[in-house]
Coordinates of C-alpha atoms in Angstrom, one line a residue:
X1 CA -4.9 -19.8 -24.9
X2 CA -8.3 -18.0 -26.1
X3 CA -8.5 -15.1 -28.3
X4 CA -8.0 -11.7 -26.6
X5 CA -11.5 -10.1 -26.8
X6 CA -11.5 -6.2 -26.6
X7 CA -14.8 -4.0 -26.7
X8 CA -13.1 -1.8 -29.2
X9 CA -9.8 -1.2 -31.3
X10 CA -6.7 -2.3 -29.6
X11 CA -5.3 1.3 -29.9
X12 CA -8.2 2.5 -27.9
X13 CA -7.4 0.0 -25.2
X14 CA -3.7 0.9 -25.2
X15 CA -4.6 4.6 -25.0
X16 CA -6.9 3.7 -22.0
X17 CA -4.0 1.9 -20.2
X18 CA -1.6 4.7 -20.7
X19 CA -3.9 7.3 -19.2
X20 CA -4.5 5.2 -16.2
X21 CA -0.7 4.8 -15.7
X22 CA -0.1 8.5 -16.2
X23 CA -2.7 9.3 -13.5
X24 CA -0.8 7.0 -11.0
X25 CA -4.0 4.6 -10.8
X26 CA -2.1 1.3 -10.9
X27 CA -2.9 -1.8 -9.2
X28 CA 0.2 -4.3 -8.9
X29 CA -0.9 -8.0 -9.2
X30 CA 0.9 -11.0 -9.3
X31 CA -0.8 -14.2 -10.6
X32 CA -0.6 -17.8 -9.4
X33 CA -2.6 -20.9 -10.5
X34 CA -2.0 -24.2 -8.8
X35 CA 0.8 -24.1 -6.3
X36 CA 2.4 -27.5 -5.6
X37 CA 4.3 -28.3 -2.5
X38 CA 7.6 -29.2 -4.5
X39 CA 7.8 -25.2 -5.2
X40 CA 7.0 -24.2 -1.7
X41 CA 10.7 -22.7 -1.0
X42 CA 10.7 -20.9 -4.4
X43 CA 7.3 -19.4 -3.4
X44 CA 8.6 -18.5 0.1
X45 CA 11.7 -16.7 -1.4
X46 CA 9.4 -14.8 -4.0
X47 CA 6.7 -13.6 -1.4
X48 CA 9.8 -12.6 1.1
X49 CA 11.1 -10.3 -1.7
X50 CA 7.6 -8.7 -2.2
X51 CA 7.4 -8.1 1.5
X52 CA 10.6 -5.9 1.1
X53 CA 8.8 -3.7 -1.3
X54 CA 5.1 -3.9 -1.3
X55 CA 2.1 -3.4 1.3
X56 CA -0.7 -5.9 1.2
X57 CA -3.8 -5.2 -0.8
X58 CA -6.6 -6.4 1.4
X59 CA -10.6 -6.5 1.1
X60 CA -10.6 -3.6 3.6
X61 CA -8.3 -1.4 1.6
X62 CA -9.0 -2.5 -2.0
X63 CA -11.1 0.5 -2.9
X64 CA -8.2 2.7 -2.1
X65 CA -5.8 0.6 -4.2
X66 CA -8.3 0.9 -7.0
X67 CA -9.3 4.5 -6.7
X68 CA -6.0 6.2 -6.3
X69 CA -6.3 7.2 -2.7
X70 CA -3.8 4.7 -1.4
X71 CA -2.1 6.0 1.7
X72 CA 0.8 3.6 2.5
X73 CA 4.1 4.8 1.2
X74 CA 4.7 1.3 -0.4
X75 CA 2.8 0.3 -3.4
X76 CA 0.2 -2.2 -2.7
X77 CA 0.3 -5.9 -4.0
X78 CA -2.4 -8.1 -4.6
X79 CA -1.3 -11.9 -4.8
X80 CA -4.1 -13.6 -7.0
X81 CA -4.7 -17.5 -6.7
X82 CA -6.7 -18.7 -9.6
X83 CA -9.0 -21.5 -10.1
X84 CA -9.7 -22.7 -6.4
X85 CA -6.8 -25.3 -6.0
X86 CA -6.4 -27.2 -2.7
X87 CA -2.6 -26.4 -2.7
X88 CA -3.4 -22.8 -2.7
X89 CA -4.8 -23.2 0.8
X90 CA -2.2 -26.0 1.8
X91 CA 1.1 -24.3 0.3
X92 CA 0.6 -20.9 -0.6
X93 CA -1.9 -19.4 2.2
X94 CA 0.8 -19.9 5.1
X95 CA 3.4 -18.4 3.1
X96 CA 1.2 -15.4 2.3
X97 CA 0.2 -15.0 6.2
X98 CA 4.1 -15.4 7.1
X99 CA 4.9 -12.2 5.2
X100 CA 1.6 -10.3 6.1
X101 CA -0.1 -10.6 2.6
X102 CA -3.8 -11.5 1.9
X103 CA -4.4 -13.7 -0.7
X104 CA -7.0 -13.1 -3.5
X105 CA -8.9 -16.4 -4.4
X106 CA -10.3 -16.4 -7.8
X107 CA -12.7 -19.4 -7.8
X108 CA -14.9 -20.9 -10.4
X109 CA -17.8 -21.4 -8.1
X110 CA -18.8 -25.0 -9.1
X111 CA -15.3 -26.3 -8.8
X112 CA -15.4 -27.1 -4.9
X113 CA -18.4 -28.6 -5.0
X114 CA -17.5 -31.3 -7.4
X115 CA -16.8 -34.7 -5.8
X116 CA -13.2 -35.5 -5.2
X117 CA -13.4 -38.4 -7.5
X118 CA -14.5 -36.3 -10.5
X119 CA -12.6 -33.1 -10.1
X120 CA -9.7 -34.2 -12.1
X121 CA -11.9 -35.0 -15.0
X122 CA -14.0 -31.6 -14.3
X123 CA -10.5 -29.8 -14.5
X124 CA -9.7 -31.2 -17.7
X125 CA -12.9 -30.4 -19.3
X126 CA -12.9 -26.8 -18.1
X127 CA -9.5 -25.6 -18.8
X128 CA -8.3 -25.7 -15.2
X129 CA -4.7 -26.4 -15.2
X130 CA -3.9 -29.5 -13.0
X131 CA -0.4 -29.3 -11.6
X132 CA 2.1 -31.5 -13.4
X133 CA 2.7 -33.6 -10.3
X134 CA -0.4 -35.2 -8.6
X135 CA 0.4 -34.4 -5.0
X136 CA -2.9 -35.5 -3.7
X137 CA -3.4 -39.1 -5.2
X138 CA -7.0 -40.3 -4.8
X139 CA -7.9 -37.2 -3.0
X140 CA -9.5 -33.9 -3.7
X141 CA -7.6 -31.3 -5.6
X142 CA -10.0 -28.4 -5.2
X143 CA -10.3 -26.3 -1.9
X144 CA -13.5 -26.8 0.1
X145 CA -15.9 -24.1 1.0
X146 CA -15.2 -24.5 4.6
X147 CA -11.5 -23.9 3.9
X148 CA -12.7 -20.8 1.5
X149 CA -14.9 -19.3 4.5
X150 CA -12.1 -20.0 7.0
X151 CA -9.7 -17.8 4.8
X152 CA -12.4 -15.2 4.2
X153 CA -12.8 -14.8 7.9
X154 CA -9.0 -14.3 8.3
X155 CA -9.3 -11.3 5.9
X156 CA -8.3 -13.0 2.6
X157 CA -10.2 -12.0 -0.5
X158 CA -12.4 -13.9 -2.8
X159 CA -13.6 -13.2 -6.4
X160 CA -16.0 -15.1 -8.7
X161 CA -14.1 -16.7 -11.6
X162 CA -17.5 -17.4 -13.3
X163 CA -19.2 -20.7 -12.5
X164 CA -17.3 -23.0 -14.8
X165 CA -14.3 -21.2 -15.8
X166 CA -16.5 -19.7 -18.7
X167 CA -14.8 -17.9 -21.8
X168 CA -17.2 -15.1 -22.4
X169 CA -18.1 -14.2 -26.0
X170 CA -20.4 -11.3 -27.6
X171 CA -22.9 -13.7 -28.4
X172 CA -23.1 -15.8 -25.3
X173 CA -26.8 -16.5 -24.8
X174 CA -28.5 -15.2 -21.8
X175 CA -29.3 -18.4 -20.2
X176 CA -25.7 -19.3 -20.0
X177 CA -25.1 -15.9 -18.8
X178 CA -27.4 -16.3 -15.9
X179 CA -25.7 -19.6 -15.0
X180 CA -22.3 -18.1 -15.0
X181 CA -23.1 -14.9 -13.2
X182 CA -26.1 -15.4 -11.0
X183 CA -25.9 -19.0 -10.1
X184 CA -22.3 -18.4 -9.5
X185 CA -22.9 -15.3 -7.2
X186 CA -25.5 -17.5 -5.2
X187 CA -22.8 -20.3 -4.8
X188 CA -20.1 -17.8 -3.7
X189 CA -22.4 -16.4 -1.1
X190 CA -23.5 -19.7 0.4
X191 CA -19.9 -21.0 0.4
X192 CA -18.3 -18.1 1.8
X193 CA -20.9 -16.7 3.9
X194 CA -20.6 -13.3 2.4
X195 CA -21.0 -12.0 -1.0
X196 CA -18.1 -11.7 -3.7
X197 CA -18.0 -8.4 -5.1
X198 CA -15.2 -9.0 -7.8
X199 CA -15.8 -10.8 -10.9
X200 CA -13.3 -12.2 -13.6
X201 CA -13.8 -14.3 -16.7
X202 CA -11.6 -16.8 -18.2
X203 CA -9.2 -15.0 -20.4
X204 CA -10.0 -11.6 -18.8
X205 CA -12.9 -10.2 -21.1
X206 CA -13.5 -6.5 -20.3
X207 CA -16.6 -4.5 -19.6
X208 CA -18.1 -3.8 -23.3
X209 CA -17.3 -7.2 -24.7
X210 CA -20.9 -8.4 -23.7
X211 CA -23.2 -5.4 -22.7
X212 CA -25.8 -8.1 -21.4
X213 CA -23.3 -9.7 -19.3
X214 CA -22.1 -6.4 -18.0
X215 CA -25.8 -5.5 -16.8
X216 CA -26.3 -8.8 -15.3
X217 CA -23.0 -8.7 -13.4
X218 CA -24.4 -5.4 -11.8
X219 CA -27.7 -6.9 -11.3
X220 CA -26.0 -9.8 -9.5
X221 CA -24.1 -7.1 -7.1
X222 CA -20.6 -7.5 -8.6
X223 CA -19.0 -4.0 -8.1
X224 CA -15.7 -4.6 -10.1
X225 CA -14.7 -6.6 -13.2
X226 CA -11.1 -7.7 -13.5
X227 CA -9.7 -8.1 -17.0
X228 CA -6.4 -8.6 -18.7
X229 CA -5.4 -4.9 -18.6
X230 CA -7.7 -3.2 -16.1
X231 CA -10.1 -3.2 -13.2
X232 CA -13.3 -1.8 -14.1
X233 CA -15.9 -0.3 -11.7
X234 CA -19.3 -1.8 -12.5
X235 CA -21.4 -0.1 -9.8

């Protein structure tokens, strides 16, 4: 686990969170990483329970969920699938669709383009959590851009989780930032056939941790930054 980086004192961060909660500006997110088939029925029960209580947050209504103009009497829920695993498409996506939810895929943009024979080694080298059981022996473990584009065409959401699952630091040099932001944005556009407007760093660094990165995110066309405790508007 990486060190939690905040742009200021923790007390200031906590006060900001409490102000948002008091104003009713709350986005409910449930996080998944790999979603192996042996847990399929567990996931199905979990999502069925959510369907009784929550409405889906979709790319079409995301702004309303974020800015406090949400109109549905039920609170919105955003199921986030981190890291771009194949089993997110094979196992979790059909379950979410069965119960009317849209998945939100937070993908390190380089991962789908890694050759199948190298994906496990790439995952190990980039803090991508491989499932405990290998359910695809000898095959790819990452989703493909064709699968991602198909999911996007059916209304599911995508965010850029940097290019290489990168842990932003205050002193990250500009050439690395360009690779992790601009190159990643270009890969997401090419893979999905549409831009990704949401960005999320490994370990959820906030705006302000690295102002040069914040400026570059805006320049690359990202509108929102997901962090550990909040969603921040960039543009």
